[in-house]
Tab-separated table of C-alpha atoms in Angstrom:
chain	number	residue	atom	x	y	z
K	1	MET	CA	14.262	27.792	-19.601
K	2	ARG	CA	14.044	26.152	-16.190
K	3	HIS	CA	12.810	22.806	-17.439
K	4	SER	CA	15.111	21.945	-20.343
K	5	LEU	CA	16.007	18.259	-20.499
K	6	THR	CA	19.527	19.064	-21.740
K	7	PRO	CA	20.203	22.386	-20.039
K	8	SER	CA	23.205	24.645	-20.325
K	9	PRO	CA	25.609	25.721	-18.862
K	10	TYR	CA	26.568	22.229	-17.790
K	11	ARG	CA	28.788	20.945	-15.008
K	12	ALA	CA	28.749	17.325	-13.876
K	13	PRO	CA	27.845	16.996	-10.194
K	14	GLY	CA	30.535	15.497	-8.034
K	15	THR	CA	33.372	16.677	-10.267
K	16	ASP	CA	33.825	20.265	-9.119
K	17	GLY	CA	35.077	20.555	-5.578
K	18	SER	CA	36.606	23.974	-6.093
K	19	GLY	CA	35.165	27.182	-4.736
K	20	LYS	CA	32.412	27.597	-2.212
K	21	HIS	CA	29.579	27.718	-4.748
K	22	GLY	CA	30.275	24.711	-6.973
K	23	TYR	CA	29.117	21.157	-6.468
K	24	PRO	CA	30.867	19.501	-3.500
K	25	PRO	CA	33.257	16.591	-4.066
K	26	ALA	CA	31.762	13.116	-4.275
K	27	PRO	CA	31.499	11.176	-0.995
K	28	GLN	CA	32.753	7.649	-0.451
K	29	PRO	CA	30.412	5.120	-2.110
K	30	LEU	CA	27.850	3.294	-0.004
K	31	PRO	CA	28.398	-0.443	0.547
K	32	VAL	CA	24.836	-1.257	-0.610
K	33	PRO	CA	22.956	0.887	-3.157
K	34	VAL	CA	20.011	3.060	-2.090
K	35	MET	CA	17.622	5.406	-3.910
K	36	ASP	CA	17.034	9.143	-3.580
K	37	ASN	CA	13.257	9.332	-3.240
K	38	HIS	CA	12.934	13.089	-3.833
K	39	THR	CA	14.871	15.260	-6.273
K	40	HIS	CA	14.166	18.146	-8.650
K	41	LEU	CA	16.369	17.631	-11.695
K	42	ASP	CA	14.733	20.537	-13.488
K	43	PHE	CA	15.760	23.073	-10.837
K	44	PRO	CA	19.217	24.613	-11.284
K	45	GLY	CA	21.625	24.440	-8.377
K	46	ASP	CA	23.351	27.809	-7.943
K	47	ASP	CA	22.290	28.550	-11.551
K	48	VAL	CA	24.234	25.491	-12.728
K	49	ARG	CA	22.125	22.980	-14.612
K	50	VAL	CA	22.932	19.337	-15.201
K	51	GLU	CA	21.915	16.726	-17.725
K	52	ILE	CA	19.750	13.941	-16.368
K	53	ALA	CA	22.145	11.173	-17.378
K	54	ALA	CA	25.151	12.952	-15.876
K	55	ALA	CA	23.347	13.550	-12.586
K	56	LEU	CA	22.305	9.897	-12.359
K	57	ASP	CA	25.737	8.654	-13.436
K	58	ALA	CA	27.327	10.654	-10.599
K	59	ALA	CA	24.794	9.235	-8.151
K	60	GLU	CA	25.235	5.656	-9.325
K	61	ALA	CA	29.010	5.945	-8.933
K	62	VAL	CA	28.589	6.411	-5.153
K	63	GLY	CA	25.860	3.832	-4.592
K	64	VAL	CA	22.664	5.779	-5.345
K	65	ARG	CA	21.141	3.643	-8.058
K	66	GLY	CA	17.956	5.558	-8.749
K	67	ALA	CA	15.825	8.576	-7.884
K	68	VAL	CA	12.277	9.890	-7.828
K	69	GLN	CA	11.955	13.067	-9.883
K	70	VAL	CA	9.256	15.278	-8.344
K	71	GLY	CA	6.957	17.793	-9.979
K	72	CYS	CA	5.696	20.931	-8.220
K	73	ASP	CA	3.520	22.545	-10.897
K	74	LEU	CA	2.261	21.708	-14.357
K	75	GLU	CA	5.507	22.613	-16.079
K	76	SER	CA	7.697	20.521	-13.800
K	77	SER	CA	5.196	17.662	-13.773
K	78	ARG	CA	5.258	17.577	-17.576
K	79	PHE	CA	9.059	17.594	-17.374
K	80	THR	CA	8.877	14.662	-14.961
K	81	VAL	CA	6.862	12.540	-17.392
K	82	ARG	CA	9.368	13.261	-20.158
K	83	ALA	CA	12.300	12.552	-17.850
K	84	VAL	CA	11.143	9.112	-16.693
K	85	ASP	CA	10.970	8.055	-20.336
K	86	LEU	CA	14.598	9.076	-20.877
K	87	ASP	CA	16.317	7.123	-18.102
K	88	ALA	CA	15.212	3.908	-16.388
K	89	ARG	CA	16.930	5.029	-13.188
K	90	LEU	CA	14.096	7.510	-12.648
K	91	LEU	CA	10.590	7.156	-11.296
K	92	GLY	CA	8.323	10.170	-11.002
K	93	ALA	CA	5.843	12.086	-8.869
K	94	VAL	CA	3.481	14.804	-10.111
K	95	ALA	CA	1.440	17.426	-8.275
K	96	ILE	CA	0.664	21.073	-7.691
K	97	HIS	CA	2.782	22.240	-4.735
K	98	PRO	CA	0.769	23.661	-1.823
K	99	ASN	CA	2.418	27.049	-2.275
K	100	ASP	CA	1.452	27.093	-5.962
K	101	ALA	CA	-2.151	25.978	-5.483
K	102	PRO	CA	-3.426	29.431	-4.403
K	103	ALA	CA	-1.977	31.069	-7.519
K	104	TYR	CA	-3.648	28.505	-9.779
K	105	ALA	CA	-6.913	29.035	-7.889
K	106	GLN	CA	-6.745	32.819	-8.154
K	107	ARG	CA	-6.320	32.511	-11.921
K	108	GLY	CA	-9.278	30.129	-12.085
K	109	GLU	CA	-6.969	27.326	-13.272
K	110	LEU	CA	-6.762	24.956	-10.308
K	111	GLU	CA	-9.413	22.474	-11.463
K	112	ALA	CA	-7.886	22.215	-14.921
K	113	ALA	CA	-4.442	21.800	-13.390
K	114	LEU	CA	-5.635	18.981	-11.133
K	115	THR	CA	-7.266	17.275	-14.102
K	116	GLU	CA	-3.991	17.376	-16.000
K	117	ILE	CA	-2.061	16.090	-12.968
K	118	GLU	CA	-4.352	13.061	-12.918
K	119	GLU	CA	-3.778	12.518	-16.642
K	120	LEU	CA	0.009	12.766	-16.226
K	121	ALA	CA	-0.132	10.355	-13.289
K	122	ALA	CA	-1.422	7.604	-15.581
K	123	HIS	CA	2.116	7.088	-16.925
K	124	PRO	CA	3.377	3.721	-15.605
K	125	ARG	CA	6.615	5.193	-14.217
K	126	ILE	CA	4.786	7.918	-12.299
K	127	ARG	CA	4.462	6.255	-8.912
K	128	ALA	CA	3.411	9.096	-6.609
K	129	ILE	CA	1.175	12.120	-6.287
K	130	GLY	CA	3.391	14.773	-4.788
K	131	GLU	CA	4.597	16.873	-3.556
K	132	THR	CA	1.343	17.986	-1.973
K	133	GLY	CA	0.311	18.957	1.519
K	134	LEU	CA	0.250	22.111	3.632
K	135	ASP	CA	2.763	24.917	4.098
K	136	PHE	CA	1.972	27.460	6.791
K	137	PHE	CA	5.383	29.120	6.422
K	138	ARG	CA	4.975	30.632	2.959
K	139	THR	CA	1.180	30.755	2.573
K	140	GLU	CA	-1.332	32.498	4.806
K	141	GLY	CA	-4.796	34.052	4.787
K	142	ASP	CA	-7.182	33.078	2.001
K	143	GLY	CA	-4.474	31.020	0.328
K	144	LEU	CA	-4.720	28.399	3.051
K	145	ALA	CA	-8.236	27.426	1.991
K	146	HIS	CA	-6.959	26.768	-1.535
K	147	GLN	CA	-4.084	24.740	-0.090
K	148	ARG	CA	-6.424	22.568	1.922
K	149	TYR	CA	-8.744	22.010	-1.017
K	150	SER	CA	-5.847	21.129	-3.311
K	151	PHE	CA	-4.388	18.753	-0.709
K	152	ARG	CA	-7.694	16.912	-0.369
K	153	ARG	CA	-8.026	16.620	-4.138
K	154	HIS	CA	-4.508	15.225	-4.444
K	155	ILE	CA	-5.306	12.647	-1.757
K	156	ASP	CA	-8.362	11.590	-3.745
K	157	ILE	CA	-6.320	11.230	-6.946
K	158	ALA	CA	-3.684	9.129	-5.175
K	159	LYS	CA	-6.335	6.842	-3.695
K	160	ARG	CA	-8.215	6.333	-6.945
K	161	LEU	CA	-5.028	5.631	-8.937
K	162	ASP	CA	-3.425	3.562	-6.151
K	163	LEU	CA	-0.358	5.800	-6.084
K	164	THR	CA	1.873	6.788	-3.214
K	165	LEU	CA	1.089	10.152	-1.613
K	166	GLN	CA	4.165	12.319	-1.101
K	167	ILE	CA	3.605	14.942	1.606
K	168	HIS	CA	5.056	18.451	1.865
K	169	ASP	CA	4.572	19.511	5.495
K	170	ARG	CA	6.017	22.797	6.693
K	171	ASP	CA	4.908	24.202	10.042
K	172	ALA	CA	1.639	22.295	9.629
K	173	HIS	CA	2.118	18.902	11.299
K	174	SER	CA	-1.169	18.615	13.193
K	175	ASP	CA	-3.215	19.998	10.299
K	176	VAL	CA	-1.624	17.605	7.811
K	177	VAL	CA	-2.373	14.655	10.095
K	178	GLN	CA	-5.931	15.880	10.590
K	179	VAL	CA	-6.591	16.116	6.843
K	180	LEU	CA	-5.068	12.696	6.219
K	181	ARG	CA	-7.266	11.122	8.885
K	182	GLU	CA	-10.394	12.911	7.676
K	183	GLU	CA	-9.888	11.958	4.042
K	184	GLY	CA	-8.427	8.513	4.549
K	185	THR	CA	-5.105	7.794	2.924
K	186	PRO	CA	-3.839	5.701	0.045
K	187	GLU	CA	-1.948	2.574	1.008
K	188	ARG	CA	1.419	4.355	0.917
K	189	VAL	CA	2.187	7.797	2.378
K	190	VAL	CA	5.617	9.449	2.503
K	191	PHE	CA	6.433	12.500	4.614
K	192	HIS	CA	8.981	14.074	2.281
K	193	CYS	CA	11.844	15.918	3.988
K	194	PHE	CA	10.471	14.883	7.362
K	195	SER	CA	10.419	18.006	9.513
K	196	GLY	CA	8.578	16.892	12.639
K	197	ASP	CA	9.675	15.714	16.045
K	198	GLU	CA	9.435	12.427	17.891
K	199	ASP	CA	5.690	12.928	18.459
K	200	LEU	CA	5.032	13.089	14.708
K	201	ALA	CA	7.397	10.156	14.193
K	202	ARG	CA	5.328	8.088	16.615
K	203	ILE	CA	2.156	9.017	14.723
K	204	CYS	CA	3.813	7.901	11.486
K	205	ASN	CA	4.847	4.663	13.174
K	206	SER	CA	1.278	3.944	14.261
K	207	GLU	CA	-0.215	4.857	10.875
K	208	GLY	CA	2.450	3.092	8.795
K	209	TRP	CA	3.525	6.318	7.057
K	210	PHE	CA	7.048	6.523	5.658
K	211	MET	CA	9.443	9.187	6.970
K	212	SER	CA	11.995	10.472	4.471
K	213	PHE	CA	15.060	12.164	5.981
K	214	ALA	CA	17.074	14.737	4.049
K	215	GLY	CA	20.300	16.656	4.589
K	216	THR	CA	18.516	18.746	7.212
K	217	LEU	CA	19.136	15.853	9.609
K	218	THR	CA	22.810	16.856	9.654
K	219	PHE	CA	22.193	20.524	10.485
K	220	LYS	CA	23.291	21.688	13.926
K	221	ASN	CA	19.846	23.087	14.763
K	222	ALA	CA	17.991	19.869	13.847
K	223	ALA	CA	17.747	18.189	17.266
K	224	ASN	CA	14.044	17.501	16.587
K	225	LEU	CA	14.913	15.461	13.502
K	226	ARG	CA	17.537	13.444	15.297
K	227	ALA	CA	15.038	12.724	18.079
K	228	ALA	CA	12.474	11.668	15.471
K	229	LEU	CA	14.921	9.341	13.734
K	230	ALA	CA	15.752	7.733	17.075
K	231	VAL	CA	12.134	6.563	17.523
K	232	ALA	CA	11.204	6.023	13.857
K	233	ASP	CA	10.300	2.473	12.875
K	234	PRO	CA	13.294	1.306	10.760
K	235	GLU	CA	10.860	-0.213	8.272
K	236	LEU	CA	9.424	3.253	7.563
K	237	VAL	CA	12.660	5.205	7.060
K	238	LEU	CA	13.683	6.583	3.651
K	239	VAL	CA	16.388	8.994	2.487
K	240	GLU	CA	16.323	11.889	0.016
K	241	THR	CA	18.143	14.999	-1.101
K	242	ASP	CA	15.354	17.408	-2.144
K	243	SER	CA	18.130	18.566	-4.445
K	244	PRO	CA	19.274	21.094	-5.407
K	245	PHE	CA	18.246	22.233	-1.912
K	246	LEU	CA	19.169	21.148	1.643
K	247	THR	CA	22.760	20.066	1.020
K	248	PRO	CA	24.000	18.101	4.043
K	249	HIS	CA	26.779	19.145	6.382
K	250	PRO	CA	29.662	19.838	5.821
K	251	HIS	CA	28.648	21.318	2.451
K	252	ARG	CA	25.532	23.236	3.473
K	253	GLY	CA	25.002	26.237	1.214
K	254	ARG	CA	26.350	24.587	-1.923
K	255	PRO	CA	24.138	22.956	-4.587
K	256	ASN	CA	22.818	19.515	-3.771
K	257	ALA	CA	22.346	16.490	-6.039
K	258	SER	CA	21.485	12.818	-5.665
K	259	TYR	CA	25.140	11.819	-5.374
K	260	MET	CA	25.168	13.564	-1.957
K	261	VAL	CA	22.839	10.953	-0.386
K	262	PRO	CA	25.754	9.014	1.220
K	263	TYR	CA	26.487	11.942	3.551
K	264	THR	CA	22.984	11.718	4.995
K	265	VAL	CA	22.917	7.921	5.131
K	266	ARG	CA	26.201	7.822	7.057
K	267	ALA	CA	24.842	10.396	9.492
K	268	MET	CA	21.729	8.244	9.955
K	269	ALA	CA	23.847	5.173	10.664
K	270	GLU	CA	25.962	7.055	13.202
K	271	LEU	CA	22.950	8.560	14.964
K	272	THR	CA	21.132	5.235	15.259
K	273	GLY	CA	24.182	3.087	15.893
K	274	SER	CA	23.294	1.025	12.822
K	275	ASP	CA	25.553	-1.061	10.630
K	276	LEU	CA	25.926	1.004	7.449
K	277	ALA	CA	25.356	-1.868	5.037
K	278	GLY	CA	22.355	-3.051	7.019
K	279	LEU	CA	20.852	0.438	7.041
K	280	CYS	CA	21.378	0.789	3.284
K	281	THR	CA	19.682	-2.547	2.699
K	282	ALA	CA	16.705	-1.483	4.831
K	283	ILE	CA	16.395	1.905	3.107
K	284	SER	CA	16.493	0.289	-0.328
K	285	ARG	CA	13.870	-2.274	0.667
K	286	ASN	CA	11.653	0.432	2.184
K	287	THR	CA	11.936	2.602	-0.928
K	288	VAL	CA	10.777	-0.214	-3.176
K	289	ARG	CA	7.862	-0.833	-0.797
K	290	ALA	CA	6.963	2.856	-1.065
K	291	TYR	CA	7.256	3.290	-4.856
K	292	GLY	CA	7.578	-0.117	-6.458
K	293	SER	CA	10.449	-1.499	-8.473
K	294	TRP	CA	12.721	0.593	-10.673
K	295	ASP	CA	13.221	-2.435	-12.981
């Protein structure tokens, strides 16, 4: 069962540094706590599942004091609502992922799914509609029309409920921006796992859209992300893991978890020449502006 709240087998993240497939060792703690604004606690990393409390305990031990658990379909969105009730260190986001929307549509279930997403989003600790957006890498042909429709419907839900909109954008930068401008956006928009270049970063600056950087920033082939970070408005910068995916260098290829955030934050500080504590303070402040308080 992918979405068990107390899954098994269990291994605490940050405690198994042995072997090339286990969780990497814990990094040095950050001087000021931050939050991981995008994680999937219901997805196993390398087929190893973790308990919610253990994952958040490991994160808190290195200065990551909270996380946003993100739904991608009905099952994971239901999991998210249950999870935020179990641990106050979690906020949640719910949505139908753009790559899943065509399958729901083909089964004649998309409208019902969107209705349920809106119902789930009424929970007070669900603070975002996401992840939603466009993905031209994994979906093509007729599926793209369903993606666009689903994206527009998610935007409408976020606006009516005054929730943050969390964007999945893969190989679709100009189209995502076009849809956002056509529909009008909610007050808060986050480009999850920002994948654009400095041109998209400048658009986000002008529109006031948050840019969330993940472990991909540390990859050798990610010059576009480093260029984007260099011009990004510091008041719009967030950090995330997208765990269990996108583990930062030097542990790329091993399972990711929220406790790995310090690797990315330190890379961000080095790339921008920022004081680490000051950057952490800014990221934490920005995250609360994007999602509200965890308290």
